[in-house]
Amino acid sequence: MIKFPQNFLWGAAASAYQVEGDNVSSDWWQWEQDAAREHSGLASRHYQLYEQDFDLAKSLNHNAHRLSIEWSRIEPEEGKFSQIELKHYLDVILSLRSRNIEPIVTLHHFTNPIWFAKSGGWQNRRSVARFLSYCEVVTRALAKYVHYWITINEPNVYIYHAYILGIWPPEVKSYLRAKLVEDNFVSAHIKAYRLIDKIYRELGLFNPCISIAQNVMAFVPCTMNLKNRFAAYLRDKWYNLGFLDKIMRHKTMDFVGVNYYSRQLVEVKKWGIANLAMDVCKNNHHPLKKNSLGWDIYPEGLYEMLLSLKKYGLPIIITENGICALDDNLRWEYIYSHLKNIHLAVENGVNVTGYLYWSLTDNFEWDKGFGPKFGLIGIDYNTYKRTVRESARLFGQVCKTGVLEC
Ligand code: GCO
């Protein structure tokens, strides 16, 4: 029997664009219309059905839920803030609180307002000021009911897909412009942290807990030659820890938000910058079970990562961990094995204070569409009927007791 610490945050995570539906003022919505892509459309209709979803989360003994605020709803035109949408998100937050579920609120989860994207998005040096203006309006509206804030979700994933691979909007392929965006993201987080903190002090409220949600991967050398080991080290330093180190230096992180999914098997063909940064093993060496997107299932990577994050001396919340799978037995096996590795890290002195499974319901998996099924709760996209999966009930028992039966 494995017992997790008292007051552990247990629940699930989601993002507005992937679950709400009809986010028509978002750059992603426009991008979907411009190309023959799967449209997010009504997504999981969470905008209308959030009370139903939170009833299910409550029935599954969740005491925390991570959501994001859709910037393009709050500010569909630059400088014009929607009181109706601010009220909607206040209702969502109060709906969680009324069920004794702790809201963990993300301010930026990959999507931007169309007007922001048209002005150059995060490449524009005014992007930071624009983001702060949005953050101020939302923070003042929700501060009283929100203890946990995530300023930016996975800046590394967003930059990699949108500015290096160029497969997400705005489809740029430029290391230089990626670096510019990263600098603006770092500045945006640091200033947003200080702004949120100032607002809470002005309002005479408790101290909020503010961080980012950082995607981290287990970079594992395929063979232990120097190129592979050096590349794995570089990727860990840049991809996993670079942003965290920067915001830690500016003392703008109250906990470490960690999104962990998988392993990357590093096999570098030759000594070259792009090779060291990107080459992976394509021969399926050291094969592992995979999710339906082909990502390796590698729970021990989370243990190793948590040990390396101990250096920050801060509480750590697993803000995302999940699997897309048609076989729900594999979903429970994934959850169980990752929880075991989290607990092993706790036994080794790592201060993990929460685990949020990605995701509460099936949802829109960005450029992959609705195919990947991550949800604890399945969605029938013809009727929007919710079906609680067996893995959700098994996880719900752990949420209730804090105990993982061996
Ligand atoms: C991410 C995002 C989520 C994804 C999830 C599965 O980590 O990329 O936070 O929006 O849907 O991780 O890929």
GROMACS .gro file of C-alpha atoms and ligand atoms in nm:
model
  419
    1MET     CA    1   0.000   0.000   0.000
    2ILE     CA    2   0.134   0.345  -0.097
    3LYS     CA    3   0.009   0.648   0.099
    4PHE     CA    4   0.037   0.998  -0.050
    5PRO     CA    5   0.088   1.308   0.170
    6GLN     CA    6  -0.208   1.473   0.343
    7ASN     CA    7  -0.371   1.770   0.162
    8PHE     CA    8  -0.251   1.640  -0.175
    9LEU     CA    9  -0.422   1.808  -0.474
   10TRP     CA   10  -0.598   1.539  -0.677
   11GLY     CA   11  -0.783   1.603  -1.000
   12ALA     CA   12  -0.760   1.668  -1.372
   13ALA     CA   13  -0.659   1.938  -1.618
   14ALA     CA   14  -0.804   2.087  -1.935
   15SER     CA   15  -0.771   2.395  -2.154
   16ALA     CA   16  -1.043   2.630  -2.274
   17TYR     CA   17  -0.990   2.598  -2.647
   18GLN     CA   18  -0.976   2.217  -2.633
   19VAL     CA   19  -1.302   2.168  -2.441
   20GLU     CA   20  -1.528   2.477  -2.454
   21GLY     CA   21  -1.633   2.504  -2.821
   22ASP     CA   22  -1.700   2.802  -3.050
   23ASN     CA   23  -1.383   2.996  -2.965
   24VAL     CA   24  -1.437   3.202  -3.279
   25SER     CA   25  -1.212   3.496  -3.186
   26SER     CA   26  -0.903   3.279  -3.140
   27ASP     CA   27  -0.608   3.253  -3.381
   28TRP     CA   28  -0.650   2.873  -3.375
   29TRP     CA   29  -1.013   2.903  -3.487
   30GLN     CA   30  -0.908   3.123  -3.782
   31TRP     CA   31  -0.618   2.886  -3.863
   32GLU     CA   32  -0.854   2.587  -3.874
   33GLN     CA   33  -1.084   2.766  -4.120
   34ASP     CA   34  -0.790   2.862  -4.344
   35ALA     CA   35  -0.687   2.503  -4.408
   36ALA     CA   36  -0.838   2.161  -4.459
   37ARG     CA   37  -0.799   2.075  -4.091
   38GLU     CA   38  -1.025   1.909  -3.837
   39HIS     CA   39  -1.220   2.197  -3.681
   40SER     CA   40  -1.251   2.227  -3.303
   41GLY     CA   41  -1.612   2.339  -3.358
   42LEU     CA   42  -1.817   2.274  -3.045
   43ALA     CA   43  -1.521   2.083  -2.892
   44SER     CA   44  -1.665   1.903  -2.583
   45ARG     CA   45  -1.928   2.178  -2.527
   46HIS     CA   46  -1.774   2.241  -2.185
   47TYR     CA   47  -1.866   2.610  -2.213
   48GLN     CA   48  -2.231   2.507  -2.167
   49LEU     CA   49  -2.180   2.177  -1.981
   50TYR     CA   50  -1.918   2.272  -1.718
   51GLU     CA   51  -2.159   2.215  -1.425
   52GLN     CA   52  -2.217   1.858  -1.549
   53ASP     CA   53  -1.842   1.801  -1.590
   54PHE     CA   54  -1.766   1.933  -1.243
   55ASP     CA   55  -2.043   1.714  -1.093
   56LEU     CA   56  -1.862   1.418  -1.246
   57ALA     CA   57  -1.523   1.542  -1.116
   58LYS     CA   58  -1.679   1.570  -0.769
   59SER     CA   59  -1.826   1.220  -0.796
   60LEU     CA   60  -1.473   1.102  -0.876
   61ASN     CA   61  -1.341   1.264  -0.553
   62HIS     CA   62  -1.134   1.532  -0.731
   63ASN     CA   63  -1.036   1.819  -0.496
   64ALA     CA   64  -0.862   2.025  -0.767
   65HIS     CA   65  -0.922   2.112  -1.131
   66ARG     CA   66  -0.697   2.296  -1.375
   67LEU     CA   67  -0.867   2.509  -1.642
   68SER     CA   68  -0.759   2.790  -1.870
   69ILE     CA   69  -0.913   3.127  -1.949
   70GLU     CA   70  -0.960   3.193  -2.321
   71TRP     CA   71  -0.799   3.534  -2.380
   72SER     CA   72  -0.990   3.585  -2.705
   73ARG     CA   73  -1.321   3.557  -2.518
   74ILE     CA   74  -1.214   3.813  -2.256
   75GLU     CA   75  -1.066   4.057  -2.509
   76PRO     CA   76  -1.211   3.986  -2.856
   77GLU     CA   77  -1.092   4.332  -2.969
   78GLU     CA   78  -0.780   4.502  -2.834
   79GLY     CA   79  -0.866   4.703  -2.525
   80LYS     CA   80  -1.234   4.596  -2.520
   81PHE     CA   81  -1.297   4.353  -2.232
   82SER     CA   82  -1.615   4.144  -2.220
   83GLN     CA   83  -1.795   4.169  -1.885
   84ILE     CA   84  -2.019   3.881  -1.996
   85GLU     CA   85  -1.721   3.648  -2.044
   86LEU     CA   86  -1.555   3.764  -1.721
   87LYS     CA   87  -1.881   3.673  -1.548
   88HIS     CA   88  -1.882   3.334  -1.724
   89TYR     CA   89  -1.539   3.246  -1.590
   90LEU     CA   90  -1.633   3.376  -1.245
   91ASP     CA   91  -1.933   3.141  -1.259
   92VAL     CA   92  -1.701   2.855  -1.362
   93ILE     CA   93  -1.464   2.926  -1.072
   94LEU     CA   94  -1.754   2.956  -0.825
   95SER     CA   95  -1.895   2.632  -0.963
   96LEU     CA   96  -1.571   2.457  -0.869
   97ARG     CA   97  -1.554   2.624  -0.529
   98SER     CA   98  -1.914   2.526  -0.452
   99ARG     CA   99  -1.800   2.163  -0.496
  100ASN     CA  100  -1.488   2.217  -0.279
  101ILE     CA  101  -1.271   2.178  -0.588
  102GLU     CA  102  -0.961   2.401  -0.594
  103PRO     CA  103  -0.937   2.590  -0.925
  104ILE     CA  104  -0.588   2.612  -1.083
  105VAL     CA  105  -0.616   2.879  -1.349
  106THR     CA  106  -0.400   2.903  -1.663
  107LEU     CA  107  -0.391   3.243  -1.833
  108HIS     CA  108  -0.228   3.140  -2.164
  109HIS     CA  109  -0.270   2.788  -2.308
  110PHE     CA  110  -0.138   2.810  -2.668
  111THR     CA  111  -0.417   3.031  -2.810
  112ASN     CA  112  -0.421   3.407  -2.877
  113PRO     CA  113  -0.687   3.657  -2.987
  114ILE     CA  114  -0.695   3.707  -3.366
  115TRP     CA  115  -0.613   4.080  -3.326
  116PHE     CA  116  -0.305   3.986  -3.118
  117ALA     CA  117  -0.188   3.732  -3.378
  118LYS     CA  118  -0.241   3.986  -3.659
  119SER     CA  119  -0.017   4.233  -3.476
  120GLY     CA  120   0.273   3.982  -3.487
  121GLY     CA  121   0.172   3.776  -3.188
  122TRP     CA  122   0.452   3.699  -2.944
  123GLN     CA  123   0.716   3.825  -3.192
  124ASN     CA  124   0.594   4.180  -3.133
  125ARG     CA  125   0.770   4.351  -2.844
  126ARG     CA  126   0.432   4.498  -2.742
  127SER     CA  127   0.305   4.142  -2.682
  128VAL     CA  128   0.417   4.153  -2.319
  129ALA     CA  129   0.223   4.473  -2.241
  130ARG     CA  130  -0.083   4.336  -2.420
  131PHE     CA  131  -0.068   4.011  -2.220
  132LEU     CA  132  -0.026   4.202  -1.891
  133SER     CA  133  -0.330   4.417  -1.966
  134TYR     CA  134  -0.538   4.097  -2.009
  135CYS     CA  135  -0.383   3.940  -1.697
  136GLU     CA  136  -0.472   4.245  -1.487
  137VAL     CA  137  -0.839   4.243  -1.590
  138VAL     CA  138  -0.877   3.868  -1.526
  139THR     CA  139  -0.683   3.869  -1.198
  140ARG     CA  140  -0.888   4.155  -1.053
  141ALA     CA  141  -1.210   3.973  -1.153
  142LEU     CA  142  -1.113   3.632  -1.006
  143ALA     CA  143  -0.848   3.699  -0.738
  144LYS     CA  144  -1.080   3.644  -0.441
  145TYR     CA  145  -1.153   3.286  -0.550
  146VAL     CA  146  -0.825   3.171  -0.706
  147HIS     CA  147  -0.516   3.061  -0.509
  148TYR     CA  148  -0.321   2.898  -0.794
  149TRP     CA  149  -0.223   3.068  -1.120
  150ILE     CA  150  -0.034   2.931  -1.420
  151THR     CA  151   0.072   3.227  -1.636
  152ILE     CA  152   0.181   3.034  -1.947
  153ASN     CA  153   0.127   2.668  -2.035
  154GLU     CA  154   0.427   2.496  -2.194
  155PRO     CA  155   0.610   2.788  -2.354
  156ASN     CA  156   0.861   2.533  -2.488
  157VAL     CA  157   0.594   2.322  -2.663
  158TYR     CA  158   0.424   2.630  -2.809
  159ILE     CA  159   0.752   2.777  -2.939
  160TYR     CA  160   0.874   2.443  -3.077
  161HIS     CA  161   0.550   2.374  -3.272
  162ALA     CA  162   0.462   2.732  -3.378
  163TYR     CA  163   0.809   2.887  -3.439
  164ILE     CA  164   1.053   2.600  -3.505
  165LEU     CA  165   0.856   2.314  -3.666
  166GLY     CA  166   0.604   2.567  -3.799
  167ILE     CA  167   0.309   2.325  -3.774
  168TRP     CA  168   0.098   2.541  -3.540
  169PRO     CA  169  -0.014   2.899  -3.606
  170PRO     CA  170   0.159   3.126  -3.707
  171GLU     CA  171   0.361   2.850  -3.884
  172VAL     CA  172   0.704   3.016  -3.854
  173LYS     CA  173   1.028   2.815  -3.897
  174SER     CA  174   1.299   3.034  -3.751
  175TYR     CA  175   1.534   2.979  -3.454
  176LEU     CA  176   1.589   3.356  -3.434
  177ARG     CA  177   1.218   3.436  -3.414
  178ALA     CA  178   1.169   3.144  -3.173
  179LYS     CA  179   1.433   3.300  -2.946
  180LEU     CA  180   1.256   3.639  -2.967
  181VAL     CA  181   0.926   3.473  -2.869
  182GLU     CA  182   1.093   3.290  -2.581
  183ASP     CA  183   1.240   3.618  -2.451
  184ASN     CA  184   0.895   3.778  -2.466
  185PHE     CA  185   0.741   3.479  -2.288
  186VAL     CA  186   1.001   3.498  -2.009
  187SER     CA  187   0.938   3.871  -1.970
  188ALA     CA  188   0.562   3.818  -1.981
  189HIS     CA  189   0.575   3.556  -1.707
  190ILE     CA  190   0.804   3.758  -1.478
  191LYS     CA  191   0.593   4.074  -1.514
  192ALA     CA  192   0.266   3.883  -1.483
  193TYR     CA  193   0.392   3.715  -1.165
  194ARG     CA  194   0.476   4.054  -1.012
  195LEU     CA  195   0.150   4.210  -1.133
  196ILE     CA  196  -0.067   3.929  -0.988
  197ASP     CA  197   0.124   3.943  -0.659
  198LYS     CA  198   0.077   4.323  -0.642
  199ILE     CA  199  -0.296   4.297  -0.706
  200TYR     CA  200  -0.339   4.040  -0.427
  201ARG     CA  201  -0.151   4.267  -0.187
  202GLU     CA  202  -0.357   4.571  -0.295
  203LEU     CA  203  -0.677   4.374  -0.234
  204GLY     CA  204  -0.552   4.257   0.105
  205LEU     CA  205  -0.583   3.894  -0.001
  206PHE     CA  206  -0.380   3.582   0.077
  207ASN     CA  207  -0.056   3.518  -0.115
  208PRO     CA  208  -0.131   3.348  -0.447
  209CYS     CA  209   0.080   3.058  -0.575
  210ILE     CA  210   0.205   3.140  -0.925
  211SER     CA  211   0.408   2.940  -1.176
  212ILE     CA  212   0.414   2.814  -1.531
  213ALA     CA  213   0.321   2.461  -1.648
  214GLN     CA  214   0.645   2.331  -1.799
  215ASN     CA  215   0.643   2.037  -2.038
  216VAL     CA  216   0.935   1.810  -1.953
  217MET     CA  217   1.055   1.499  -2.137
  218ALA     CA  218   1.286   1.214  -2.038
  219PHE     CA  219   1.574   1.253  -2.285
  220VAL     CA  220   1.738   0.908  -2.291
  221PRO     CA  221   2.052   0.831  -2.500
  222CYS     CA  222   1.980   0.536  -2.732
  223THR     CA  223   2.341   0.422  -2.698
  224MET     CA  224   2.578   0.574  -2.447
  225ASN     CA  225   2.813   0.731  -2.704
  226LEU     CA  226   2.934   1.086  -2.644
  227LYS     CA  227   2.710   1.249  -2.910
  228ASN     CA  228   2.392   1.095  -2.764
  229ARG     CA  229   2.483   1.167  -2.403
  230PHE     CA  230   2.581   1.529  -2.484
  231ALA     CA  231   2.261   1.584  -2.686
  232ALA     CA  232   2.043   1.439  -2.408
  233TYR     CA  233   2.218   1.668  -2.158
  234LEU     CA  234   2.171   1.977  -2.380
  235ARG     CA  235   1.803   1.904  -2.440
  236ASP     CA  236   1.742   1.856  -2.069
  237LYS     CA  237   1.918   2.185  -1.989
  238TRP     CA  238   1.738   2.383  -2.264
  239TYR     CA  239   1.399   2.218  -2.317
  240ASN     CA  240   1.326   2.095  -1.964
  241LEU     CA  241   1.503   2.340  -1.737
  242GLY     CA  242   1.591   2.653  -1.939
  243PHE     CA  243   1.270   2.850  -1.883
  244LEU     CA  244   1.239   2.733  -1.521
  245ASP     CA  245   1.598   2.839  -1.444
  246LYS     CA  246   1.533   3.187  -1.591
  247ILE     CA  247   1.214   3.256  -1.395
  248MET     CA  248   1.370   3.106  -1.080
  249ARG     CA  249   1.660   3.351  -1.108
  250HIS     CA  250   1.400   3.631  -1.102
  251LYS     CA  251   1.228   3.473  -0.798
  252THR     CA  252   0.899   3.446  -0.989
  253MET     CA  253   0.800   3.087  -0.919
  254ASP     CA  254   0.609   2.972  -0.608
  255PHE     CA  255   0.580   2.607  -0.717
  256VAL     CA  256   0.700   2.406  -1.016
  257GLY     CA  257   0.417   2.311  -1.254
  258VAL     CA  258   0.524   1.995  -1.440
  259ASN     CA  259   0.360   1.843  -1.750
  260TYR     CA  260   0.514   1.499  -1.809
  261TYR     CA  261   0.410   1.244  -2.072
  262SER     CA  262   0.690   1.049  -2.228
  263ARG     CA  263   1.047   0.965  -2.323
  264GLN     CA  264   1.252   1.078  -2.620
  265LEU     CA  265   1.520   0.828  -2.732
  266VAL     CA  266   1.816   1.040  -2.843
  267GLU     CA  267   2.028   0.912  -3.136
  268VAL     CA  268   2.243   1.182  -3.298
  269LYS     CA  269   2.360   1.112  -3.654
  270LYS     CA  270   2.644   1.367  -3.661
  271TRP     CA  271   2.793   1.662  -3.477
  272GLY     CA  272   2.562   1.943  -3.591
  273ILE     CA  273   2.346   2.199  -3.405
  274ALA     CA  274   2.019   2.074  -3.554
  275ASN     CA  275   2.127   1.711  -3.503
  276LEU     CA  276   2.213   1.769  -3.139
  277ALA     CA  277   1.881   1.949  -3.091
  278MET     CA  278   1.646   1.725  -3.284
  279ASP     CA  279   1.781   1.380  -3.385
  280VAL     CA  280   1.591   1.084  -3.238
  281CYS     CA  281   1.620   0.706  -3.268
  282LYS     CA  282   1.404   0.585  -3.557
  283ASN     CA  283   1.480   0.212  -3.517
  284ASN     CA  284   1.248   0.143  -3.225
  285HIS     CA  285   1.541   0.036  -3.007
  286HIS     CA  286   1.457  -0.030  -2.639
  287PRO     CA  287   1.086  -0.063  -2.737
  288LEU     CA  288   0.819   0.037  -2.485
  289LYS     CA  289   0.440   0.037  -2.484
  290LYS     CA  290   0.315   0.352  -2.658
  291ASN     CA  291   0.008   0.575  -2.650
  292SER     CA  292  -0.214   0.608  -2.959
  293LEU     CA  293   0.006   0.896  -3.083
  294GLY     CA  294   0.313   0.670  -3.063
  295TRP     CA  295   0.463   0.834  -2.751
  296ASP     CA  296   0.668   0.595  -2.534
  297ILE     CA  297   0.519   0.511  -2.194
  298TYR     CA  298   0.812   0.568  -1.956
  299PRO     CA  299   0.699   0.630  -1.596
  300GLU     CA  300   1.049   0.603  -1.451
  301GLY     CA  301   1.131   0.918  -1.648
  302LEU     CA  302   0.898   1.111  -1.420
  303TYR     CA  303   1.085   0.985  -1.112
  304GLU     CA  304   1.420   1.098  -1.261
  305MET     CA  305   1.273   1.435  -1.361
  306LEU     CA  306   1.126   1.499  -1.016
  307LEU     CA  307   1.464   1.428  -0.855
  308SER     CA  308   1.624   1.687  -1.088
  309LEU     CA  309   1.354   1.947  -1.006
  310LYS     CA  310   1.428   1.912  -0.633
  311LYS     CA  311   1.708   2.172  -0.684
  312TYR     CA  312   1.448   2.455  -0.692
  313GLY     CA  313   1.348   2.380  -0.332
  314LEU     CA  314   0.982   2.445  -0.420
  315PRO     CA  315   0.661   2.240  -0.403
  316ILE     CA  316   0.597   2.054  -0.730
  317ILE     CA  317   0.253   2.000  -0.881
  318ILE     CA  318   0.212   1.755  -1.169
  319THR     CA  319  -0.007   1.990  -1.373
  320GLU     CA  320  -0.048   1.736  -1.657
  321ASN     CA  321   0.016   1.364  -1.698
  322GLY     CA  322  -0.198   1.147  -1.919
  323ILE     CA  323  -0.236   0.902  -2.205
  324CYS     CA  324  -0.441   0.891  -2.522
  325ALA     CA  325  -0.553   0.529  -2.556
  326LEU     CA  326  -0.852   0.333  -2.681
  327ASP     CA  327  -0.775   0.060  -2.424
  328ASP     CA  328  -0.884   0.196  -2.086
  329ASN     CA  329  -0.682  -0.075  -1.908
  330LEU     CA  330  -0.370   0.090  -2.053
  331ARG     CA  331  -0.494   0.426  -1.920
  332TRP     CA  332  -0.519   0.289  -1.566
  333GLU     CA  333  -0.179   0.111  -1.603
  334TYR     CA  334  -0.031   0.449  -1.710
  335ILE     CA  335  -0.184   0.639  -1.415
  336TYR     CA  336  -0.088   0.366  -1.167
  337SER     CA  337   0.276   0.343  -1.284
  338HIS     CA  338   0.324   0.721  -1.286
  339LEU     CA  339   0.170   0.758  -0.940
  340LYS     CA  340   0.407   0.487  -0.812
  341ASN     CA  341   0.704   0.682  -0.951
  342ILE     CA  342   0.576   1.007  -0.802
  343HIS     CA  343   0.549   0.840  -0.465
  344LEU     CA  344   0.904   0.699  -0.498
  345ALA     CA  345   1.022   1.058  -0.557
  346VAL     CA  346   0.828   1.173  -0.249
  347GLU     CA  347   1.000   0.899  -0.047
  348ASN     CA  348   1.331   1.043  -0.176
  349GLY     CA  349   1.255   1.389  -0.043
  350VAL     CA  350   1.082   1.551  -0.340
  351ASN     CA  351   0.800   1.782  -0.225
  352VAL     CA  352   0.522   1.682  -0.467
  353THR     CA  353   0.193   1.840  -0.357
  354GLY     CA  354  -0.048   1.751  -0.637
  355TYR     CA  355  -0.133   1.542  -0.941
  356LEU     CA  356  -0.368   1.653  -1.221
  357TYR     CA  357  -0.445   1.395  -1.486
  358TRP     CA  358  -0.466   1.517  -1.846
  359SER     CA  359  -0.759   1.532  -1.911
  360LEU     CA  360  -1.096   1.529  -1.737
  361THR     CA  361  -1.283   1.460  -2.064
  362ASP     CA  362  -1.186   1.365  -2.416
  363ASN     CA  363  -1.112   1.685  -2.608
  364PHE     CA  364  -0.964   1.855  -2.915
  365GLU     CA  365  -0.596   1.755  -2.939
  366TRP     CA  366  -0.480   2.056  -3.141
  367ASP     CA  367  -0.353   1.962  -3.489
  368LYS     CA  368  -0.431   1.597  -3.414
  369GLY     CA  369  -0.804   1.669  -3.378
  370PHE     CA  370  -1.049   1.460  -3.175
  371GLY     CA  371  -0.886   1.122  -3.249
  372PRO     CA  372  -0.660   1.097  -2.942
  373LYS     CA  373  -0.873   1.004  -2.638
  374PHE     CA  374  -0.707   1.138  -2.321
  375GLY     CA  375  -1.018   1.171  -2.103
  376LEU     CA  376  -1.103   1.004  -1.776
  377ILE     CA  377  -1.450   1.066  -1.915
  378GLY     CA  378  -1.536   0.969  -2.272
  379ILE     CA  379  -1.739   1.198  -2.498
  380ASP     CA  380  -1.985   1.090  -2.768
  381TYR     CA  381  -1.942   1.376  -3.018
  382ASN     CA  382  -2.284   1.314  -3.171
  383THR     CA  383  -2.474   1.356  -2.847
  384TYR     CA  384  -2.207   1.509  -2.613
  385LYS     CA  385  -2.302   1.236  -2.366
  386ARG     CA  386  -2.036   1.185  -2.099
  387THR     CA  387  -1.928   0.828  -2.004
  388VAL     CA  388  -1.705   0.777  -1.699
  389ARG     CA  389  -1.430   0.526  -1.779
  390GLU     CA  390  -1.326   0.250  -1.533
  391SER     CA  391  -0.980   0.412  -1.506
  392ALA     CA  392  -1.155   0.725  -1.375
  393ARG     CA  393  -1.322   0.523  -1.099
  394LEU     CA  394  -0.995   0.355  -1.001
  395PHE     CA  395  -0.818   0.694  -0.998
  396GLY     CA  396  -1.115   0.832  -0.803
  397GLN     CA  397  -1.048   0.582  -0.525
  398VAL     CA  398  -0.690   0.711  -0.497
  399CYS     CA  399  -0.824   1.070  -0.493
  400LYS     CA  400  -1.059   0.973  -0.210
  401THR     CA  401  -0.812   0.784   0.012
  402GLY     CA  402  -0.469   0.909  -0.099
  403VAL     CA  403  -0.379   0.541  -0.108
  404LEU     CA  404  -0.253   0.344  -0.408
  405GLU     CA  405  -0.304  -0.027  -0.352
  406CYS     CA  406   0.006  -0.222  -0.468
  407GCO     C1  407   0.025   1.991  -2.398
  407GCO     C2  408  -0.094   2.066  -2.369
  407GCO     C3  409  -0.224   1.992  -2.383
  407GCO     C4  410  -0.223   1.866  -2.468
  407GCO     C5  411  -0.180   1.745  -2.386
  407GCO     C6  412  -0.174   1.620  -2.475
  407GCO     O1  413   0.088   1.943  -2.303
  407GCO     O2  414   0.060   1.986  -2.515
  407GCO     O3  415  -0.089   2.123  -2.241
  407GCO     O4  416  -0.299   2.091  -2.445
  407GCO     O5  417  -0.351   1.842  -2.517
  407GCO     O6  418  -0.054   1.763  -2.336
  407GCO     O7  419  -0.084   1.641  -2.579
   0.00000   0.00000   0.00000
